[in-house]
Short mmCIF file of C-alpha atoms in Angstrom, two decimals:
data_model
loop_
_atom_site.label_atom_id
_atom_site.label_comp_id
_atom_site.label_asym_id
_atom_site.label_seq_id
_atom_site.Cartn_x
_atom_site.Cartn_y
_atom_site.Cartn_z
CA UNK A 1 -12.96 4.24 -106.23
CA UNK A 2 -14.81 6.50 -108.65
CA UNK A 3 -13.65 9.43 -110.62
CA UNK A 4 -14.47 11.95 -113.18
CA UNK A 5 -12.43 14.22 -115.16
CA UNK A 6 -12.82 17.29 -116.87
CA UNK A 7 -9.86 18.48 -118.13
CA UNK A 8 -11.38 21.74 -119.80
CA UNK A 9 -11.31 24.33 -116.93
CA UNK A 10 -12.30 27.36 -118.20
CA UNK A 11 -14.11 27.74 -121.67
CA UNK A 12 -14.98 30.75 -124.07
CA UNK A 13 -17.06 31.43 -126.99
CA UNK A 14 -18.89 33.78 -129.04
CA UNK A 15 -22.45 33.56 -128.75
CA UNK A 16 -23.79 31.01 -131.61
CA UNK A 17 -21.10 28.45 -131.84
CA UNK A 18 -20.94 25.65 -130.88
CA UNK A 19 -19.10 24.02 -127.52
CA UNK A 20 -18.37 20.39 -126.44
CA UNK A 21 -17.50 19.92 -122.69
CA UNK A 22 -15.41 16.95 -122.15
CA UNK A 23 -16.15 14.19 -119.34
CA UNK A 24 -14.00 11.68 -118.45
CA UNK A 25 -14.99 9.08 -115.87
CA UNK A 26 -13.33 5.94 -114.08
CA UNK A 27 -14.88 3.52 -112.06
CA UNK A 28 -14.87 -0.25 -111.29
CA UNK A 29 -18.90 -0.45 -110.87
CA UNK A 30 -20.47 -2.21 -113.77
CA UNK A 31 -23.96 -0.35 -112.62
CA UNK A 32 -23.65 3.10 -112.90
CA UNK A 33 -25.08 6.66 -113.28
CA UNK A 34 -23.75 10.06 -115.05
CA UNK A 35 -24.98 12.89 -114.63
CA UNK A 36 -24.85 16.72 -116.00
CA UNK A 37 -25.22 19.71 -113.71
CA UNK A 38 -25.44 23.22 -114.18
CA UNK A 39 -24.05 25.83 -112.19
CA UNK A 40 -24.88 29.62 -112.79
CA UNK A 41 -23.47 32.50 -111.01
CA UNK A 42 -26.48 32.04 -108.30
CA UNK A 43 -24.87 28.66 -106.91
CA UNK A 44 -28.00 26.13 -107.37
CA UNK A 45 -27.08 23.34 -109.31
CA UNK A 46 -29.53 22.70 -111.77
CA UNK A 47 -29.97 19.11 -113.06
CA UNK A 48 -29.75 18.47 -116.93
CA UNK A 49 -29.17 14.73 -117.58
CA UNK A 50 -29.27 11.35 -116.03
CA UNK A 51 -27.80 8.86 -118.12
CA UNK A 52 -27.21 4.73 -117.05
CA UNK A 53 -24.38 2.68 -117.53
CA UNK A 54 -26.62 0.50 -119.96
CA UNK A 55 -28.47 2.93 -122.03
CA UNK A 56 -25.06 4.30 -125.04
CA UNK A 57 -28.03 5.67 -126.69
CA UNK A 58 -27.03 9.77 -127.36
CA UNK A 59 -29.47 12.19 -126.27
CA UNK A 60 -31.14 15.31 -127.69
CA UNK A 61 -32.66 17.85 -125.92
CA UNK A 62 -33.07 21.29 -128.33
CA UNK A 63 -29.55 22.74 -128.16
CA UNK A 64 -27.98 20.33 -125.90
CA UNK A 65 -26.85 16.86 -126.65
CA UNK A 66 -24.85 14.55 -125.11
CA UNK A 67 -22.55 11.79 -126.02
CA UNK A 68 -21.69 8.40 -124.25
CA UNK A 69 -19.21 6.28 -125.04
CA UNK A 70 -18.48 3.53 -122.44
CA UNK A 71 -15.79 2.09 -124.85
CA UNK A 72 -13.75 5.62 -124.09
CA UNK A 73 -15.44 5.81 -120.60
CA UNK A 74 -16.32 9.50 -121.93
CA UNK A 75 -19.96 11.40 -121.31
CA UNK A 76 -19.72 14.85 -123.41
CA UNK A 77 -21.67 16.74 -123.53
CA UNK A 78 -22.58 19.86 -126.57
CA UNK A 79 -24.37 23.21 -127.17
CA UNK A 80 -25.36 23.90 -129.84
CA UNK A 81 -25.34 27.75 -130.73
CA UNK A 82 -24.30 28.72 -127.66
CA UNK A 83 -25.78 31.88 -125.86
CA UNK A 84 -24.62 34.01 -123.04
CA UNK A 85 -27.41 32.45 -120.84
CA UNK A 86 -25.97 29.08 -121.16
CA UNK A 87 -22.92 31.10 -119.13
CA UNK A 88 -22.26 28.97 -115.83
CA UNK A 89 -20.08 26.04 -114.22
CA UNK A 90 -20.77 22.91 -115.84
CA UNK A 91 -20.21 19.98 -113.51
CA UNK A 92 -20.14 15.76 -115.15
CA UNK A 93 -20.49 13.37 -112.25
CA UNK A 94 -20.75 9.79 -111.66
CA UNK A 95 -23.06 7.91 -109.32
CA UNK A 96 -22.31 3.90 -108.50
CA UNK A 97 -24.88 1.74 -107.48
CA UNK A 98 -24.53 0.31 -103.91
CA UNK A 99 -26.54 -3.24 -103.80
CA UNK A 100 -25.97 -3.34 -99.59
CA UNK A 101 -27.58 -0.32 -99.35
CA UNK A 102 -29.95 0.37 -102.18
CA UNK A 103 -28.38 3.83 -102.35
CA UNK A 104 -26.75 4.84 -105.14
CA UNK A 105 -27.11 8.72 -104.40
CA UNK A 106 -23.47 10.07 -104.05
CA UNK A 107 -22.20 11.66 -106.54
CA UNK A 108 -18.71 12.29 -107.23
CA UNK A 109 -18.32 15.39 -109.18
CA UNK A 110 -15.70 16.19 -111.90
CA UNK A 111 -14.03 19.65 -110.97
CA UNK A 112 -16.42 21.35 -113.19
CA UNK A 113 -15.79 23.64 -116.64
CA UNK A 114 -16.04 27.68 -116.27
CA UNK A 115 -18.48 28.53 -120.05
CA UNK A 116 -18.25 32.08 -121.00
CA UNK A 117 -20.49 32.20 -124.05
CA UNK A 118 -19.44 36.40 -125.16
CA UNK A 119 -21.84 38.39 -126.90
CA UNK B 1 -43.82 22.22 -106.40
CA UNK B 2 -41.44 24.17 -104.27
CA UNK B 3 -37.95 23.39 -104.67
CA UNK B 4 -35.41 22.49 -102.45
CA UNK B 5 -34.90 25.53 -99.52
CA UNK B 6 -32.33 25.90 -97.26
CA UNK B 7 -31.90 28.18 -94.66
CA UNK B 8 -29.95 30.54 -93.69
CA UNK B 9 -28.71 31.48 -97.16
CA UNK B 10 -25.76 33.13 -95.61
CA UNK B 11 -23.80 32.84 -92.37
CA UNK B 12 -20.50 34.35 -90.68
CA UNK B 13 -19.04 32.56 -87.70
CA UNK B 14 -16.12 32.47 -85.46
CA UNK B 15 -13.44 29.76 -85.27
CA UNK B 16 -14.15 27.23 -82.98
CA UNK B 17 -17.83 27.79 -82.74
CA UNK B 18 -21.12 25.33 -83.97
CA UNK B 19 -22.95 26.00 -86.92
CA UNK B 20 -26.22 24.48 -87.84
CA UNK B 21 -27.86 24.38 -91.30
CA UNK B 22 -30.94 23.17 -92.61
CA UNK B 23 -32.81 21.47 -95.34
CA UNK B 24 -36.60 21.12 -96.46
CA UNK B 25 -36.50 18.87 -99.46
CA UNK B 26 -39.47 18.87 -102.23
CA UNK B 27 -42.65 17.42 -101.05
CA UNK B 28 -42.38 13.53 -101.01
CA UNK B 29 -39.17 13.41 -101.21
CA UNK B 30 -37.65 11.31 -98.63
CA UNK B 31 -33.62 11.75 -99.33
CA UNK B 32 -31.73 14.17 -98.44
CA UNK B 33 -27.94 14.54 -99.46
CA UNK B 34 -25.66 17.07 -98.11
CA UNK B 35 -22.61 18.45 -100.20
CA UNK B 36 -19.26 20.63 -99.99
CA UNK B 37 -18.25 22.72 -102.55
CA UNK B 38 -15.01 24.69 -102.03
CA UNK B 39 -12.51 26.35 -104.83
CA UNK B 40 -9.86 23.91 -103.88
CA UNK B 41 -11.60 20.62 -103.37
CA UNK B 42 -14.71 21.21 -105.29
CA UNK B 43 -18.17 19.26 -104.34
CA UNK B 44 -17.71 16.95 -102.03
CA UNK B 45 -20.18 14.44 -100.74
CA UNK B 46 -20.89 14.60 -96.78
CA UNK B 47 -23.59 12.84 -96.43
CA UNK B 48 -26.97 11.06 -97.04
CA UNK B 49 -30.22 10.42 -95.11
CA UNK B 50 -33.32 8.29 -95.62
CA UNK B 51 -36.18 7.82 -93.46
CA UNK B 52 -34.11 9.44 -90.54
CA UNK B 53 -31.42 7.34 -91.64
CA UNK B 54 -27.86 8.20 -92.10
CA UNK B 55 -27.61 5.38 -95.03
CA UNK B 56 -24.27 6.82 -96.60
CA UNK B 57 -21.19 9.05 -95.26
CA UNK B 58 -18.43 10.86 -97.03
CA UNK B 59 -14.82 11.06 -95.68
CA UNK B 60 -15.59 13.99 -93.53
CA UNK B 61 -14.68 14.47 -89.88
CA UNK B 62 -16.75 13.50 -86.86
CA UNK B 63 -17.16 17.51 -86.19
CA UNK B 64 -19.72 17.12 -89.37
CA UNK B 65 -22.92 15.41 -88.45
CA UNK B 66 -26.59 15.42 -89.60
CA UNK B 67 -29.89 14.37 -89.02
CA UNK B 68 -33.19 14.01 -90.78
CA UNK B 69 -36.37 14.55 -89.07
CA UNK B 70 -39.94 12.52 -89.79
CA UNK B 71 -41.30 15.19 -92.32
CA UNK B 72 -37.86 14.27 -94.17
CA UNK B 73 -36.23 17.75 -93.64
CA UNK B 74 -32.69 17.65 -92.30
CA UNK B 75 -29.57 19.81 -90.44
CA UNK B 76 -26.41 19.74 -90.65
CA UNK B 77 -23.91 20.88 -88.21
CA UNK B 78 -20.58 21.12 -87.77
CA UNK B 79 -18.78 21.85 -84.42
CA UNK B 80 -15.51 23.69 -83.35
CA UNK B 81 -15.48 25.77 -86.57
CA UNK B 82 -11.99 25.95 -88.50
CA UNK B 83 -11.42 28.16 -90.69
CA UNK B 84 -11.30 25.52 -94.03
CA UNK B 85 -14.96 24.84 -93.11
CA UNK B 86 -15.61 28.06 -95.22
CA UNK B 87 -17.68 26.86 -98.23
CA UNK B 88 -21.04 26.69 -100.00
CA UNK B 89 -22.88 23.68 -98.62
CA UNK B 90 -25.41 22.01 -100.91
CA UNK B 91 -28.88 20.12 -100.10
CA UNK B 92 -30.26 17.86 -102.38
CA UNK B 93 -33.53 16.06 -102.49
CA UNK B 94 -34.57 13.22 -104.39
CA UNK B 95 -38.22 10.89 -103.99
CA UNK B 96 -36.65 7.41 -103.45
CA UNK B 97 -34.13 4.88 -103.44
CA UNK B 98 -31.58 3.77 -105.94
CA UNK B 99 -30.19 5.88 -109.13
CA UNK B 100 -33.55 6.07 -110.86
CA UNK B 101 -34.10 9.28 -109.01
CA UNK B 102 -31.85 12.61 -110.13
CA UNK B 103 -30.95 14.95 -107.31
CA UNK B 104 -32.94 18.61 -107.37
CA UNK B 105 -30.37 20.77 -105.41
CA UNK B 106 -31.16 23.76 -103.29
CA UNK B 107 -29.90 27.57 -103.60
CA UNK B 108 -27.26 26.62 -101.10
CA UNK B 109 -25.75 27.84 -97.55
CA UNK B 110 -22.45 29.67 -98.11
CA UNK B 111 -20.79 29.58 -94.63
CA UNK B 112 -17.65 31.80 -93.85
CA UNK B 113 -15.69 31.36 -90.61
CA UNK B 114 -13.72 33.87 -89.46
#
């Protein structure tokens, strides 16, 4: 069975720093997907990163960046000079690959971090 | 593109009545994934169809069931109402098969039984 963890429930800044959520994830798959969602006050989640279990390479994208480490089975993830729109739920989840089906669409979701960037 | 809609956006029933919800995903997408979210267990998968196919089922009672029609939209719908069915329920979308393909979520259905 799969899991994710993230142990940071409620976060809060002042607008410019910067903030590393943490994401911790178990599971016995050796084919695997994490994920990054964002959650603002309006309740769509909005998509933000796909990452496989293969690819360790970090990723960039303008203020956010995101770290994998399969040796620590950790997927954080950082913004960089925060701002109050980057406010919202931020949910890490995890995605295993099912051969039998070809599906590997659920994702189990880590219990998400509360980010109050201030003003 | 339009995104992923769902409809109604907001619903009140009654303990121990049906509800149905429903789900257009983006154009040429053929998956459809349905999800829970509630303060106490968080997002919770419920299921996934493909082609009209239930392919994948989370650990959900039988009073939750779906379907997926041929122009890939689906319903949900969840008989005899209790009142722990309150939640936001989540559609999501994606084109095809497999974990190449992230998951574009919809606004949402927040259902409140009463």
């Amino acid at each position: 069975a799969q899991k994710v963890t993230q142990a940071q429930t409620e976060i809060s800044v002042v607008e410019k720093e910067d903030v590393t959520l943490d994401c911790v994830y178990e599971t016995r798959d050796t084919t695997y997907y994490l994920f990054w969602y964002k959650q603002p006050p309006s309740g769509e989640l909005v998509f933000l990163i796909r990452r496989n279990s293969f690819d360790e390479q970090n990723e960039i994208s303008g203020r956010y960046s995101w770290n994998f480490q399969k040796s620590t089975s950790s997927f954080n993830f950082t913004i960089t000079a925060s701002q109050v729109v980057d406010s919202a739920v931020y949910f890490c989840a995890l995605s295993e690959a099912q051969p039998s089906s070809g599906s590997a669409r659920q994702l189990t979701f880590g219990s998400g971090t509360q980010l109050t960037v201030l003003p | 593109k339009a995104g992923v809609t769902q409809t109604p956006r907001y619903l009140i029933k009654t303990r121990g009545q049906q509800v149905t919800l429903s789900c257009s995903p983006i154009s040429g997408h053929r998956s459809v994934s349905w999800y829970q979210q509630t303060p106490g267990q968080g997002l919770q998968f419920l299921f996934e169809y493909f082609s009209e196919t239930q392919r994948n089922k989370g650990n959900f009672p039988g009073r939750f069931s779906g379907r997926q029609f041929s122009n890939s939209r689906s319903e949900m719908n969840v008989s005899t109402l209790e009142l722990g069915d309150s939640a936001l329920y989540l559609c999501a979308s994606t084109q095809g098969v497999g974990g190449l393909y992230e998951q574009y979520f919809g606004p949402g259905t927040r259902l409140t039984v009463t």
